[in-house]
Amino acid sequence: MDQGLHFTICVITTVLLLKESSQAGEENAPEMLAAPKSGFGTDSRGGTEGLPTLTVTTIPEDPYVMLRGAELEGYCMDLLAALAGMLRFQYRVKMVGDGRYGAVAAGGNWTGMIGEVLRREADIAVAPLTVTSAREEVVSFTTPFLQTGIGILLRKDTASQEMSFFHFLSPFSKETWTALLFAYLLTCFCLFLVARLSPCEWNEPKNEENHFTFLNSLWFGAGAFALQGATPRPQALSVRVVAVVWWLFTLALLAAYIANFTALLSSGSEQLPIQTFEDLVKQRNLEFGTLEGSSTFYYFKNSKNPIHQMIYEYMEKRREHVLVKTYQEAVQRVMDSNYAFIGESISQDLAAARHCNLIRAPEVIGARGFGIATTQASPWTKPLSIAILKLRESGDLDYLRNKWWESSCLRHSQERWGPLEPPALGGLFLTLGIGLALGLLAALAELSSSSRRAAAHAKKSCCSVFTEEICTRLRIKGAARQSQETSGKANA
């Protein structure tokens, strides 16, 4: 009887324990997930008996770690599967308990994934975890698997500046406009000079007036900008060469201006007024902050740069309002309010690719890398580093980068409008210069031919007649008179 009662109690106890264990497993399912099967860059996971099992702590962040149904996926999950296949180990993934990356708390203890690795609650931490000197003192990091920096994430409509009164000048840079003005004046002067040198424009320079005065040449050159013909009409071949080259130049220039101005209007904004962190500090329209307790926050705290110190002081004074808990919260805040997020540039590139109304400012500071954290005495640190180097050398890491950062908005975000600089139109200016030189040479050839005929008819020196013609046409009276006296003495 006693044995039967004892057996009944044991059975009931066993059933209750199994039921409690099942309920606990269901409650912990979101935090402890089975590792995915063989993936990119791995060998078959079959026959895993006897392989070591590593506990991996991570943090959800798109596109590194994302929960899809009952499995995790993302860049870090593919990387982890590749490393497991190369080094022959099993793993199970758990989400970090406090949802943080890792920083020193008030009591001197580490929070986040770094703290879990230190307390040996996890063997390794695979996440977008920045390698810093403070973290390196307490844990070991592998070779970085991704390189990044610190950038500024903005919303396009808050970052764009209002159109200026002279917005129509924006398609060309200041240097291009200056070069264009110089080309216009030089061409008009060449028109004036060639028309005076060419005998076809006026046969009798002493009795006739040349229609291509300097003012008329300026008017003729300006008419080409409006694609309208302007009088006077050129008669000589040399003047026509200069005119044709100038017309072709203005035609190509107008096409470039219209195309760039159309792109400017369709983009809806000019160049970002916030290009650097100094610009961010000087403006007063946007709040800015970063992830609370992140390496980015401590970067500005420890920096000796005055601009970086101003950014840290701003965030420290308003930490309740400008510091965010998660990356997803930061992106959403940028989209919904006048807020600029300071964080990892590679993550900001993804946000700009996924959300077409976001953009990253050009300046990136604090070059750094993402590494896998292990305990300082871990035997896995060096093998993991070697495996990461092999993946990089084989191009597998680049493949993963392209796979998880691919987006329809990526190409659009990189096609940013900018004013045309002089080098972009260098060939056009060179063609104009060659045309002006050819026109001038043609005018001298025409004048030389006319001078030879006049010298043969008057039985004078060709050089003296040529010099006299030039002086007469350019209204150099003193030189003309001296030439006439010289020729008179020669005849005497």
GROMACS .gro file of C-alpha atoms in nm:
model
  492
    1MET     CA    1   0.000   0.000   0.000
    2ASP     CA    2   0.276   0.237   0.094
    3GLN     CA    3   0.465   0.148  -0.220
    4GLY     CA    4   0.158   0.217  -0.436
    5LEU     CA    5   0.101   0.555  -0.269
    6HIS     CA    6   0.466   0.643  -0.313
    7PHE     CA    7   0.451   0.548  -0.682
    8THR     CA    8   0.135   0.759  -0.734
    9ILE     CA    9   0.298   1.064  -0.575
   10CYS     CA   10   0.606   1.023  -0.794
   11VAL     CA   11   0.393   1.003  -1.108
   12ILE     CA   12   0.193   1.314  -1.016
   13THR     CA   13   0.512   1.505  -0.934
   14THR     CA   14   0.673   1.407  -1.265
   15VAL     CA   15   0.367   1.519  -1.462
   16LEU     CA   16   0.357   1.855  -1.286
   17LEU     CA   17   0.729   1.912  -1.348
   18LEU     CA   18   0.694   1.826  -1.718
   19LYS     CA   19   0.398   2.062  -1.752
   20GLU     CA   20   0.583   2.346  -1.578
   21SER     CA   21   0.890   2.286  -1.798
   22SER     CA   22   0.674   2.299  -2.111
   23GLN     CA   23   0.510   2.628  -2.005
   24ALA     CA   24   0.850   2.778  -1.923
   25GLY     CA   25   0.978   2.674  -2.264
   26GLU     CA   26   0.684   2.843  -2.435
   27GLU     CA   27   0.740   3.163  -2.237
   28ASN     CA   28   1.111   3.171  -2.319
   29ALA     CA   29   1.067   3.086  -2.686
   30PRO     CA   30   1.105   3.447  -2.810
   31GLU     CA   31   1.436   3.479  -2.621
   32MET     CA   32   1.588   3.138  -2.698
   33LEU     CA   33   1.559   3.044  -3.062
   34ALA     CA   34   1.702   2.746  -3.243
   35ALA     CA   35   1.979   2.826  -3.486
   36PRO     CA   36   1.882   2.825  -3.854
   37LYS     CA   37   1.990   2.541  -4.073
   38SER     CA   38   2.275   2.552  -4.317
   39GLY     CA   39   2.293   2.883  -4.495
   40PHE     CA   40   2.522   3.093  -4.707
   41GLY     CA   41   2.884   2.988  -4.701
   42THR     CA   42   2.838   2.688  -4.465
   43ASP     CA   43   2.885   2.319  -4.491
   44SER     CA   44   2.602   2.079  -4.419
   45ARG     CA   45   2.484   2.092  -4.060
   46GLY     CA   46   2.411   1.722  -4.069
   47GLY     CA   47   2.586   1.503  -3.815
   48THR     CA   48   2.615   1.769  -3.547
   49GLU     CA   49   2.646   1.522  -3.262
   50GLY     CA   50   2.947   1.590  -3.049
   51LEU     CA   51   2.998   1.945  -3.178
   52PRO     CA   52   3.035   2.223  -2.919
   53THR     CA   53   2.733   2.445  -2.865
   54LEU     CA   54   2.779   2.820  -2.821
   55THR     CA   55   2.526   3.056  -2.667
   56VAL     CA   56   2.502   3.370  -2.879
   57THR     CA   57   2.358   3.697  -2.752
   58THR     CA   58   2.233   3.952  -2.999
   59ILE     CA   59   1.996   4.246  -3.036
   60PRO     CA   60   1.718   4.301  -3.291
   61GLU     CA   61   1.818   4.560  -3.550
   62ASP     CA   62   1.734   4.577  -3.916
   63PRO     CA   63   1.900   4.431  -4.124
   64TYR     CA   64   2.141   4.258  -3.886
   65VAL     CA   65   1.895   4.055  -3.679
   66MET     CA   66   1.523   4.036  -3.761
   67LEU     CA   67   1.252   3.804  -3.631
   68ARG     CA   68   1.054   3.638  -3.912
   69GLY     CA   69   0.798   3.399  -3.773
   70ALA     CA   70   0.978   3.150  -3.549
   71GLU     CA   71   1.326   3.211  -3.692
   72LEU     CA   72   1.582   3.486  -3.696
   73GLU     CA   73   1.730   3.621  -4.016
   74GLY     CA   74   1.955   3.902  -4.126
   75TYR     CA   75   2.318   3.987  -4.193
   76CYS     CA   76   2.446   3.867  -3.856
   77MET     CA   77   2.247   3.545  -3.876
   78ASP     CA   78   2.392   3.463  -4.218
   79LEU     CA   79   2.739   3.550  -4.088
   80LEU     CA   80   2.688   3.329  -3.783
   81ALA     CA   81   2.571   3.038  -3.999
   82ALA     CA   82   2.877   3.077  -4.223
   83LEU     CA   83   3.114   3.081  -3.924
   84ALA     CA   84   2.944   2.777  -3.770
   85GLY     CA   85   2.987   2.585  -4.093
   86MET     CA   86   3.356   2.676  -4.120
   87LEU     CA   87   3.450   2.615  -3.756
   88ARG     CA   88   3.210   2.322  -3.695
   89PHE     CA   89   3.008   2.432  -3.393
   90GLN     CA   90   2.642   2.447  -3.299
   91TYR     CA   91   2.481   2.757  -3.154
   92ARG     CA   92   2.164   2.891  -3.002
   93VAL     CA   93   2.066   3.255  -3.013
   94LYS     CA   94   1.915   3.461  -2.732
   95MET     CA   95   1.806   3.823  -2.727
   96VAL     CA   96   1.991   4.049  -2.486
   97GLY     CA   97   1.788   4.091  -2.169
   98ASP     CA   98   1.804   4.470  -2.124
   99GLY     CA   99   1.798   4.553  -2.496
  100ARG     CA  100   2.133   4.737  -2.486
  101TYR     CA  101   2.464   4.705  -2.663
  102GLY     CA  102   2.691   4.749  -2.366
  103ALA     CA  103   2.807   5.034  -2.146
  104VAL     CA  104   2.939   5.088  -1.792
  105ALA     CA  105   2.657   5.139  -1.542
  106ALA     CA  106   2.672   5.363  -1.236
  107GLY     CA  107   2.797   5.078  -1.016
  108GLY     CA  108   3.079   4.990  -1.252
  109ASN     CA  109   2.904   4.688  -1.399
  110TRP     CA  110   2.855   4.644  -1.771
  111THR     CA  111   2.510   4.638  -1.926
  112GLY     CA  112   2.383   4.489  -2.250
  113MET     CA  113   2.555   4.223  -2.456
  114ILE     CA  114   2.899   4.308  -2.313
  115GLY     CA  115   2.766   4.244  -1.963
  116GLU     CA  116   2.615   3.909  -2.062
  117VAL     CA  117   2.947   3.798  -2.214
  118LEU     CA  118   3.133   3.908  -1.900
  119ARG     CA  119   2.890   3.722  -1.673
  120ARG     CA  120   2.923   3.420  -1.905
  121GLU     CA  121   2.552   3.421  -1.975
  122ALA     CA  122   2.660   3.403  -2.340
  123ASP     CA  123   2.973   3.276  -2.508
  124ILE     CA  124   2.983   3.531  -2.788
  125ALA     CA  125   2.793   3.843  -2.897
  126VAL     CA  126   2.714   3.864  -3.269
  127ALA     CA  127   2.555   4.200  -3.351
  128PRO     CA  128   2.644   4.544  -3.490
  129LEU     CA  129   2.868   4.587  -3.186
  130THR     CA  130   3.128   4.862  -3.222
  131VAL     CA  131   3.486   4.784  -3.120
  132THR     CA  132   3.597   5.045  -2.866
  133SER     CA  133   3.891   5.071  -2.628
  134ALA     CA  134   3.667   5.057  -2.320
  135ARG     CA  135   3.500   4.737  -2.436
  136GLU     CA  136   3.831   4.587  -2.548
  137GLU     CA  137   3.958   4.618  -2.189
  138VAL     CA  138   3.695   4.377  -2.056
  139VAL     CA  139   3.621   4.149  -2.354
  140SER     CA  140   3.802   4.037  -2.669
  141PHE     CA  141   3.691   4.129  -3.020
  142THR     CA  142   3.746   3.950  -3.345
  143THR     CA  143   3.858   4.114  -3.667
  144PRO     CA  144   3.580   4.361  -3.770
  145PHE     CA  145   3.335   4.216  -4.020
  146LEU     CA  146   3.195   4.558  -4.118
  147GLN     CA  147   3.354   4.904  -4.136
  148THR     CA  148   3.151   5.211  -4.049
  149GLY     CA  149   3.167   5.561  -3.898
  150ILE     CA  150   2.947   5.823  -3.735
  151GLY     CA  151   2.707   6.017  -3.957
  152ILE     CA  152   2.397   6.236  -3.942
  153LEU     CA  153   2.057   6.107  -4.055
  154LEU     CA  154   1.808   6.375  -4.165
  155ARG     CA  155   1.468   6.405  -4.323
  156LYS     CA  156   1.491   6.568  -4.664
  157ASP     CA  157   1.224   6.832  -4.612
  158THR     CA  158   1.375   6.944  -4.280
  159ALA     CA  159   1.727   6.941  -4.421
  160SER     CA  160   1.654   7.131  -4.740
  161GLN     CA  161   1.691   7.505  -4.749
  162GLU     CA  162   1.454   7.756  -4.904
  163MET     CA  163   1.515   7.860  -5.262
  164SER     CA  164   1.710   8.181  -5.290
  165PHE     CA  165   1.609   8.480  -5.501
  166PHE     CA  166   1.879   8.390  -5.753
  167HIS     CA  167   1.787   8.022  -5.766
  168PHE     CA  168   1.799   8.031  -6.145
  169LEU     CA  169   2.180   8.061  -6.125
  170SER     CA  170   2.214   7.731  -5.936
  171PRO     CA  171   2.256   7.497  -6.239
  172PHE     CA  172   2.611   7.631  -6.285
  173SER     CA  173   2.874   7.694  -6.022
  174LYS     CA  174   3.023   8.039  -5.966
  175GLU     CA  175   3.339   7.932  -6.147
  176THR     CA  176   3.135   7.819  -6.448
  177TRP     CA  177   2.947   8.149  -6.467
  178THR     CA  178   3.277   8.338  -6.446
  179ALA     CA  179   3.427   8.128  -6.725
  180LEU     CA  180   3.113   8.179  -6.933
  181LEU     CA  181   3.131   8.558  -6.897
  182PHE     CA  182   3.498   8.555  -6.994
  183ALA     CA  183   3.421   8.336  -7.300
  184TYR     CA  184   3.143   8.574  -7.407
  185LEU     CA  185   3.362   8.885  -7.385
  186LEU     CA  186   3.652   8.711  -7.557
  187THR     CA  187   3.431   8.590  -7.843
  188CYS     CA  188   3.278   8.933  -7.897
  189PHE     CA  189   3.623   9.089  -7.901
  190CYS     CA  190   3.738   8.828  -8.157
  191LEU     CA  191   3.433   8.909  -8.371
  192PHE     CA  192   3.522   9.277  -8.356
  193LEU     CA  193   3.891   9.210  -8.433
  194VAL     CA  194   3.836   8.956  -8.713
  195ALA     CA  195   3.574   9.176  -8.880
  196ARG     CA  196   3.818   9.466  -8.884
  197LEU     CA  197   4.105   9.257  -9.018
  198SER     CA  198   3.902   9.084  -9.289
  199PRO     CA  199   3.894   9.280  -9.620
  200CYS     CA  200   3.560   9.118  -9.705
  201GLU     CA  201   3.381   9.312  -9.430
  202TRP     CA  202   3.492   9.652  -9.567
  203ASN     CA  203   3.681   9.699  -9.891
  204GLU     CA  204   3.772  10.061  -9.827
  205PRO     CA  205   3.840  10.104  -9.454
  206LYS     CA  206   3.919  10.474  -9.498
  207ASN     CA  207   3.587  10.554  -9.659
  208GLU     CA  208   3.352  10.289  -9.517
  209GLU     CA  209   3.234  10.212  -9.166
  210ASN     CA  210   3.255   9.853  -9.038
  211HIS     CA  211   2.920   9.733  -8.903
  212PHE     CA  212   3.090   9.502  -8.652
  213THR     CA  213   3.170   9.764  -8.392
  214PHE     CA  214   3.240   9.635  -8.042
  215LEU     CA  215   2.888   9.719  -7.923
  216ASN     CA  216   2.736   9.547  -8.225
  217SER     CA  217   2.957   9.246  -8.158
  218LEU     CA  218   2.829   9.228  -7.800
  219TRP     CA  219   2.473   9.240  -7.930
  220PHE     CA  220   2.545   8.973  -8.188
  221GLY     CA  221   2.695   8.743  -7.922
  222ALA     CA  222   2.404   8.799  -7.681
  223GLY     CA  223   2.153   8.712  -7.953
  224ALA     CA  224   2.295   8.361  -7.973
  225PHE     CA  225   2.193   8.294  -7.611
  226ALA     CA  226   1.829   8.345  -7.708
  227LEU     CA  227   1.875   8.136  -8.026
  228GLN     CA  228   1.785   8.444  -8.227
  229GLY     CA  229   1.974   8.587  -8.522
  230ALA     CA  230   2.104   8.939  -8.470
  231THR     CA  231   2.234   9.196  -8.715
  232PRO     CA  232   2.483   9.273  -8.855
  233ARG     CA  233   2.518   8.959  -9.064
  234PRO     CA  234   2.876   8.840  -9.122
  235GLN     CA  235   3.007   8.852  -9.479
  236ALA     CA  236   3.364   8.724  -9.450
  237LEU     CA  237   3.449   8.355  -9.406
  238SER     CA  238   3.661   8.428  -9.099
  239VAL     CA  239   3.377   8.611  -8.922
  240ARG     CA  240   3.136   8.332  -9.011
  241VAL     CA  241   3.373   8.073  -8.860
  242VAL     CA  242   3.375   8.262  -8.530
  243ALA     CA  243   2.997   8.306  -8.543
  244VAL     CA  244   2.928   7.937  -8.615
  245VAL     CA  245   3.156   7.819  -8.333
  246TRP     CA  246   2.987   8.060  -8.092
  247TRP     CA  247   2.642   7.939  -8.198
  248LEU     CA  248   2.741   7.576  -8.139
  249PHE     CA  249   2.889   7.670  -7.804
  250THR     CA  250   2.573   7.848  -7.686
  251LEU     CA  251   2.352   7.565  -7.814
  252ALA     CA  252   2.539   7.303  -7.610
  253LEU     CA  253   2.555   7.536  -7.310
  254LEU     CA  254   2.179   7.601  -7.316
  255ALA     CA  255   2.113   7.227  -7.337
  256ALA     CA  256   2.329   7.166  -7.029
  257TYR     CA  257   2.164   7.453  -6.840
  258ILE     CA  258   1.808   7.340  -6.918
  259ALA     CA  259   1.885   6.977  -6.826
  260ASN     CA  260   2.048   7.071  -6.496
  261PHE     CA  261   1.781   7.325  -6.408
  262THR     CA  262   1.509   7.066  -6.474
  263ALA     CA  263   1.686   6.822  -6.243
  264LEU     CA  264   1.711   7.094  -5.981
  265LEU     CA  265   1.339   7.169  -5.992
  266SER     CA  266   1.239   6.802  -5.990
  267SER     CA  267   1.461   6.729  -5.689
  268GLY     CA  268   1.278   6.997  -5.495
  269SER     CA  269   1.579   7.105  -5.294
  270GLU     CA  270   1.925   7.250  -5.322
  271GLN     CA  271   2.240   7.118  -5.168
  272LEU     CA  272   2.193   7.022  -4.805
  273PRO     CA  273   2.266   7.313  -4.569
  274ILE     CA  274   2.379   7.058  -4.305
  275GLN     CA  275   2.694   6.909  -4.453
  276THR     CA  276   2.904   6.866  -4.139
  277PHE     CA  277   2.868   6.832  -3.763
  278GLU     CA  278   2.964   7.198  -3.732
  279ASP     CA  279   2.663   7.290  -3.945
  280LEU     CA  280   2.446   7.077  -3.716
  281VAL     CA  281   2.567   7.262  -3.407
  282LYS     CA  282   2.514   7.606  -3.562
  283GLN     CA  283   2.153   7.551  -3.672
  284ARG     CA  284   1.857   7.592  -3.435
  285ASN     CA  285   1.572   7.420  -3.621
  286LEU     CA  286   1.658   7.056  -3.550
  287GLU     CA  287   1.709   6.862  -3.230
  288PHE     CA  288   1.977   6.596  -3.248
  289GLY     CA  289   2.076   6.296  -3.040
  290THR     CA  290   2.196   5.937  -3.046
  291LEU     CA  291   2.137   5.598  -2.882
  292GLU     CA  292   2.154   5.611  -2.505
  293GLY     CA  293   2.464   5.436  -2.372
  294SER     CA  294   2.600   5.367  -2.721
  295SER     CA  295   2.961   5.393  -2.833
  296THR     CA  296   2.863   5.699  -3.038
  297PHE     CA  297   2.756   5.883  -2.722
  298TYR     CA  298   3.086   5.805  -2.550
  299TYR     CA  299   3.281   5.900  -2.861
  300PHE     CA  300   3.156   6.257  -2.829
  301LYS     CA  301   3.203   6.248  -2.453
  302ASN     CA  302   3.571   6.156  -2.479
  303SER     CA  303   3.654   6.364  -2.787
  304LYS     CA  304   3.875   6.673  -2.747
  305ASN     CA  305   3.732   6.839  -3.057
  306PRO     CA  306   3.542   7.158  -2.954
  307ILE     CA  307   3.258   7.083  -3.197
  308HIS     CA  308   3.222   6.730  -3.061
  309GLN     CA  309   3.224   6.864  -2.706
  310MET     CA  310   2.941   7.102  -2.791
  311ILE     CA  311   2.741   6.810  -2.932
  312TYR     CA  312   2.801   6.605  -2.616
  313GLU     CA  313   2.703   6.893  -2.386
  314TYR     CA  314   2.384   6.945  -2.585
  315MET     CA  315   2.289   6.576  -2.562
  316GLU     CA  316   2.381   6.553  -2.194
  317LYS     CA  317   2.168   6.853  -2.095
  318ARG     CA  318   1.869   6.729  -2.294
  319ARG     CA  319   1.927   6.355  -2.259
  320GLU     CA  320   1.565   6.290  -2.160
  321HIS     CA  321   1.444   6.447  -2.485
  322VAL     CA  322   1.711   6.371  -2.747
  323LEU     CA  323   1.855   6.029  -2.652
  324VAL     CA  324   1.664   5.729  -2.788
  325LYS     CA  325   1.645   5.368  -2.670
  326THR     CA  326   1.651   5.180  -3.001
  327TYR     CA  327   1.758   5.237  -3.358
  328GLN     CA  328   1.402   5.187  -3.482
  329GLU     CA  329   1.283   5.461  -3.247
  330ALA     CA  330   1.553   5.693  -3.382
  331VAL     CA  331   1.453   5.639  -3.746
  332GLN     CA  332   1.085   5.687  -3.667
  333ARG     CA  333   1.157   6.008  -3.479
  334VAL     CA  334   1.357   6.147  -3.770
  335MET     CA  335   1.064   6.073  -4.000
  336ASP     CA  336   0.799   6.221  -3.768
  337SER     CA  337   0.964   6.530  -3.618
  338ASN     CA  338   1.241   6.788  -3.658
  339TYR     CA  339   1.510   6.554  -3.532
  340ALA     CA  340   1.855   6.455  -3.659
  341PHE     CA  341   1.995   6.120  -3.552
  342ILE     CA  342   2.369   6.074  -3.496
  343GLY     CA  343   2.472   5.712  -3.535
  344GLU     CA  344   2.646   5.447  -3.739
  345SER     CA  345   2.677   5.562  -4.101
  346ILE     CA  346   2.627   5.213  -4.246
  347SER     CA  347   2.294   5.178  -4.064
  348GLN     CA  348   2.195   5.525  -4.178
  349ASP     CA  349   2.268   5.430  -4.539
  350LEU     CA  350   2.020   5.146  -4.500
  351ALA     CA  351   1.758   5.379  -4.351
  352ALA     CA  352   1.804   5.621  -4.642
  353ALA     CA  353   1.770   5.330  -4.883
  354ARG     CA  354   1.453   5.197  -4.720
  355HIS     CA  355   1.289   5.535  -4.661
  356CYS     CA  356   1.315   5.763  -4.963
  357ASN     CA  357   1.243   6.077  -4.759
  358LEU     CA  358   1.558   6.030  -4.548
  359ILE     CA  359   1.912   6.127  -4.635
  360ARG     CA  360   2.254   6.105  -4.471
  361ALA     CA  361   2.477   6.414  -4.449
  362PRO     CA  362   2.808   6.380  -4.638
  363GLU     CA  363   3.050   6.404  -4.342
  364VAL     CA  364   3.145   6.081  -4.164
  365ILE     CA  365   3.377   6.084  -3.861
  366GLY     CA  366   3.523   5.828  -3.622
  367ALA     CA  367   3.602   5.537  -3.852
  368ARG     CA  368   3.530   5.215  -3.665
  369GLY     CA  369   3.431   4.854  -3.712
  370PHE     CA  370   3.175   4.595  -3.595
  371GLY     CA  371   3.326   4.287  -3.431
  372ILE     CA  372   3.219   3.972  -3.249
  373ALA     CA  373   3.271   3.995  -2.870
  374THR     CA  374   3.405   3.698  -2.671
  375THR     CA  375   3.546   3.651  -2.324
  376GLN     CA  376   3.911   3.743  -2.289
  377ALA     CA  377   4.016   3.382  -2.228
  378SER     CA  378   3.791   3.239  -2.499
  379PRO     CA  379   3.955   2.990  -2.738
  380TRP     CA  380   3.714   3.103  -3.012
  381THR     CA  381   3.851   3.455  -3.064
  382LYS     CA  382   4.136   3.375  -3.301
  383PRO     CA  383   3.951   3.106  -3.504
  384LEU     CA  384   3.657   3.343  -3.552
  385SER     CA  385   3.893   3.622  -3.667
  386ILE     CA  386   4.062   3.394  -3.919
  387ALA     CA  387   3.725   3.273  -4.048
  388ILE     CA  388   3.606   3.635  -4.093
  389LEU     CA  389   3.923   3.717  -4.287
  390LYS     CA  390   3.863   3.418  -4.513
  391LEU     CA  391   3.506   3.531  -4.578
  392ARG     CA  392   3.633   3.878  -4.664
  393GLU     CA  393   3.904   3.748  -4.898
  394SER     CA  394   3.655   3.526  -5.081
  395GLY     CA  395   3.411   3.814  -5.131
  396ASP     CA  396   3.140   3.654  -4.918
  397LEU     CA  397   3.115   3.953  -4.684
  398ASP     CA  398   3.062   4.183  -4.983
  399TYR     CA  399   2.790   3.949  -5.105
  400LEU     CA  400   2.614   3.970  -4.767
  401ARG     CA  401   2.649   4.350  -4.767
  402ASN     CA  402   2.483   4.377  -5.108
  403LYS     CA  403   2.217   4.122  -5.015
  404TRP     CA  404   2.086   4.294  -4.703
  405TRP     CA  405   2.137   4.656  -4.811
  406GLU     CA  406   1.962   4.621  -5.144
  407SER     CA  407   1.670   4.861  -5.193
  408SER     CA  408   1.482   5.043  -5.465
  409CYS     CA  409   1.561   5.376  -5.301
  410LEU     CA  410   1.936   5.313  -5.280
  411ARG     CA  411   2.020   5.429  -5.633
  412HIS     CA  412   1.786   5.727  -5.604
  413SER     CA  413   1.948   5.840  -5.279
  414GLN     CA  414   2.293   5.834  -5.437
  415GLU     CA  415   2.193   6.041  -5.740
  416ARG     CA  416   2.226   6.381  -5.581
  417TRP     CA  417   2.207   6.694  -5.789
  418GLY     CA  418   2.499   6.934  -5.797
  419PRO     CA  419   2.594   7.244  -5.998
  420LEU     CA  420   2.804   7.189  -6.308
  421GLU     CA  421   3.170   7.272  -6.255
  422PRO     CA  422   3.403   7.406  -6.528
  423PRO     CA  423   3.577   7.066  -6.583
  424ALA     CA  424   3.242   6.920  -6.691
  425LEU     CA  425   3.228   7.178  -6.973
  426GLY     CA  426   3.602   7.183  -7.044
  427GLY     CA  427   3.567   7.030  -7.391
  428LEU     CA  428   3.308   7.289  -7.484
  429PHE     CA  429   3.533   7.578  -7.385
  430LEU     CA  430   3.826   7.416  -7.568
  431THR     CA  431   3.620   7.389  -7.887
  432LEU     CA  432   3.528   7.755  -7.861
  433GLY     CA  433   3.893   7.853  -7.816
  434ILE     CA  434   3.999   7.651  -8.122
  435GLY     CA  435   3.720   7.808  -8.329
  436LEU     CA  436   3.824   8.159  -8.229
  437ALA     CA  437   4.185   8.084  -8.322
  438LEU     CA  438   4.078   7.946  -8.662
  439GLY     CA  439   3.864   8.254  -8.726
  440LEU     CA  440   4.154   8.485  -8.643
  441LEU     CA  441   4.392   8.291  -8.869
  442ALA     CA  442   4.137   8.300  -9.153
  443ALA     CA  443   4.106   8.679  -9.116
  444LEU     CA  444   4.483   8.722  -9.128
  445ALA     CA  445   4.498   8.497  -9.435
  446GLU     CA  446   4.230   8.705  -9.610
  447LEU     CA  447   4.409   9.029  -9.524
  448SER     CA  448   4.744   8.887  -9.634
  449SER     CA  449   4.601   8.782  -9.971
  450SER     CA  450   4.445   9.125 -10.022
  451SER     CA  451   4.773   9.297  -9.921
  452ARG     CA  452   4.972   9.096 -10.176
  453ARG     CA  453   4.737   9.200 -10.456
  454ALA     CA  454   4.751   9.565 -10.344
  455ALA     CA  455   5.132   9.554 -10.316
  456ALA     CA  456   5.167   9.409 -10.666
  457HIS     CA  457   4.934   9.673 -10.809
  458ALA     CA  458   5.108   9.966 -10.628
  459LYS     CA  459   5.454   9.814 -10.663
  460LYS     CA  460   5.515   9.833 -10.288
  461SER     CA  461   5.652   9.598 -10.028
  462CYS     CA  462   5.398   9.335  -9.921
  463CYS     CA  463   5.495   9.373  -9.555
  464SER     CA  464   5.452   9.750  -9.563
  465VAL     CA  465   5.110   9.722  -9.726
  466PHE     CA  466   5.008   9.453  -9.477
  467THR     CA  467   5.120   9.668  -9.183
  468GLU     CA  468   4.944   9.973  -9.325
  469GLU     CA  469   4.621   9.777  -9.371
  470ILE     CA  470   4.629   9.653  -9.014
  471CYS     CA  471   4.701   9.998  -8.873
  472THR     CA  472   4.427  10.154  -9.085
  473ARG     CA  473   4.167   9.896  -8.989
  474LEU     CA  474   4.256   9.916  -8.619
  475ARG     CA  475   4.266  10.297  -8.632
  476ILE     CA  476   4.630  10.315  -8.525
  477LYS     CA  477   4.691  10.658  -8.678
  478GLY     CA  478   5.048  10.716  -8.556
  479ALA     CA  479   5.164  10.380  -8.680
  480ALA     CA  480   4.984  10.431  -9.011
  481ARG     CA  481   5.145  10.770  -9.064
  482GLN     CA  482   5.488  10.628  -8.983
  483SER     CA  483   5.429  10.344  -9.228
  484GLN     CA  484   5.329  10.591  -9.503
  485GLU     CA  485   5.644  10.800  -9.444
  486THR     CA  486   5.861  10.491  -9.457
  487SER     CA  487   5.703  10.378  -9.782
  488GLY     CA  488   5.744  10.730  -9.929
  489LYS     CA  489   6.115  10.733  -9.851
  490ALA     CA  490   6.153  10.393 -10.006
  491ASN     CA  491   5.985  10.513 -10.329
  492ALA     CA  492   6.209  10.824 -10.337
   0.00000   0.00000   0.00000
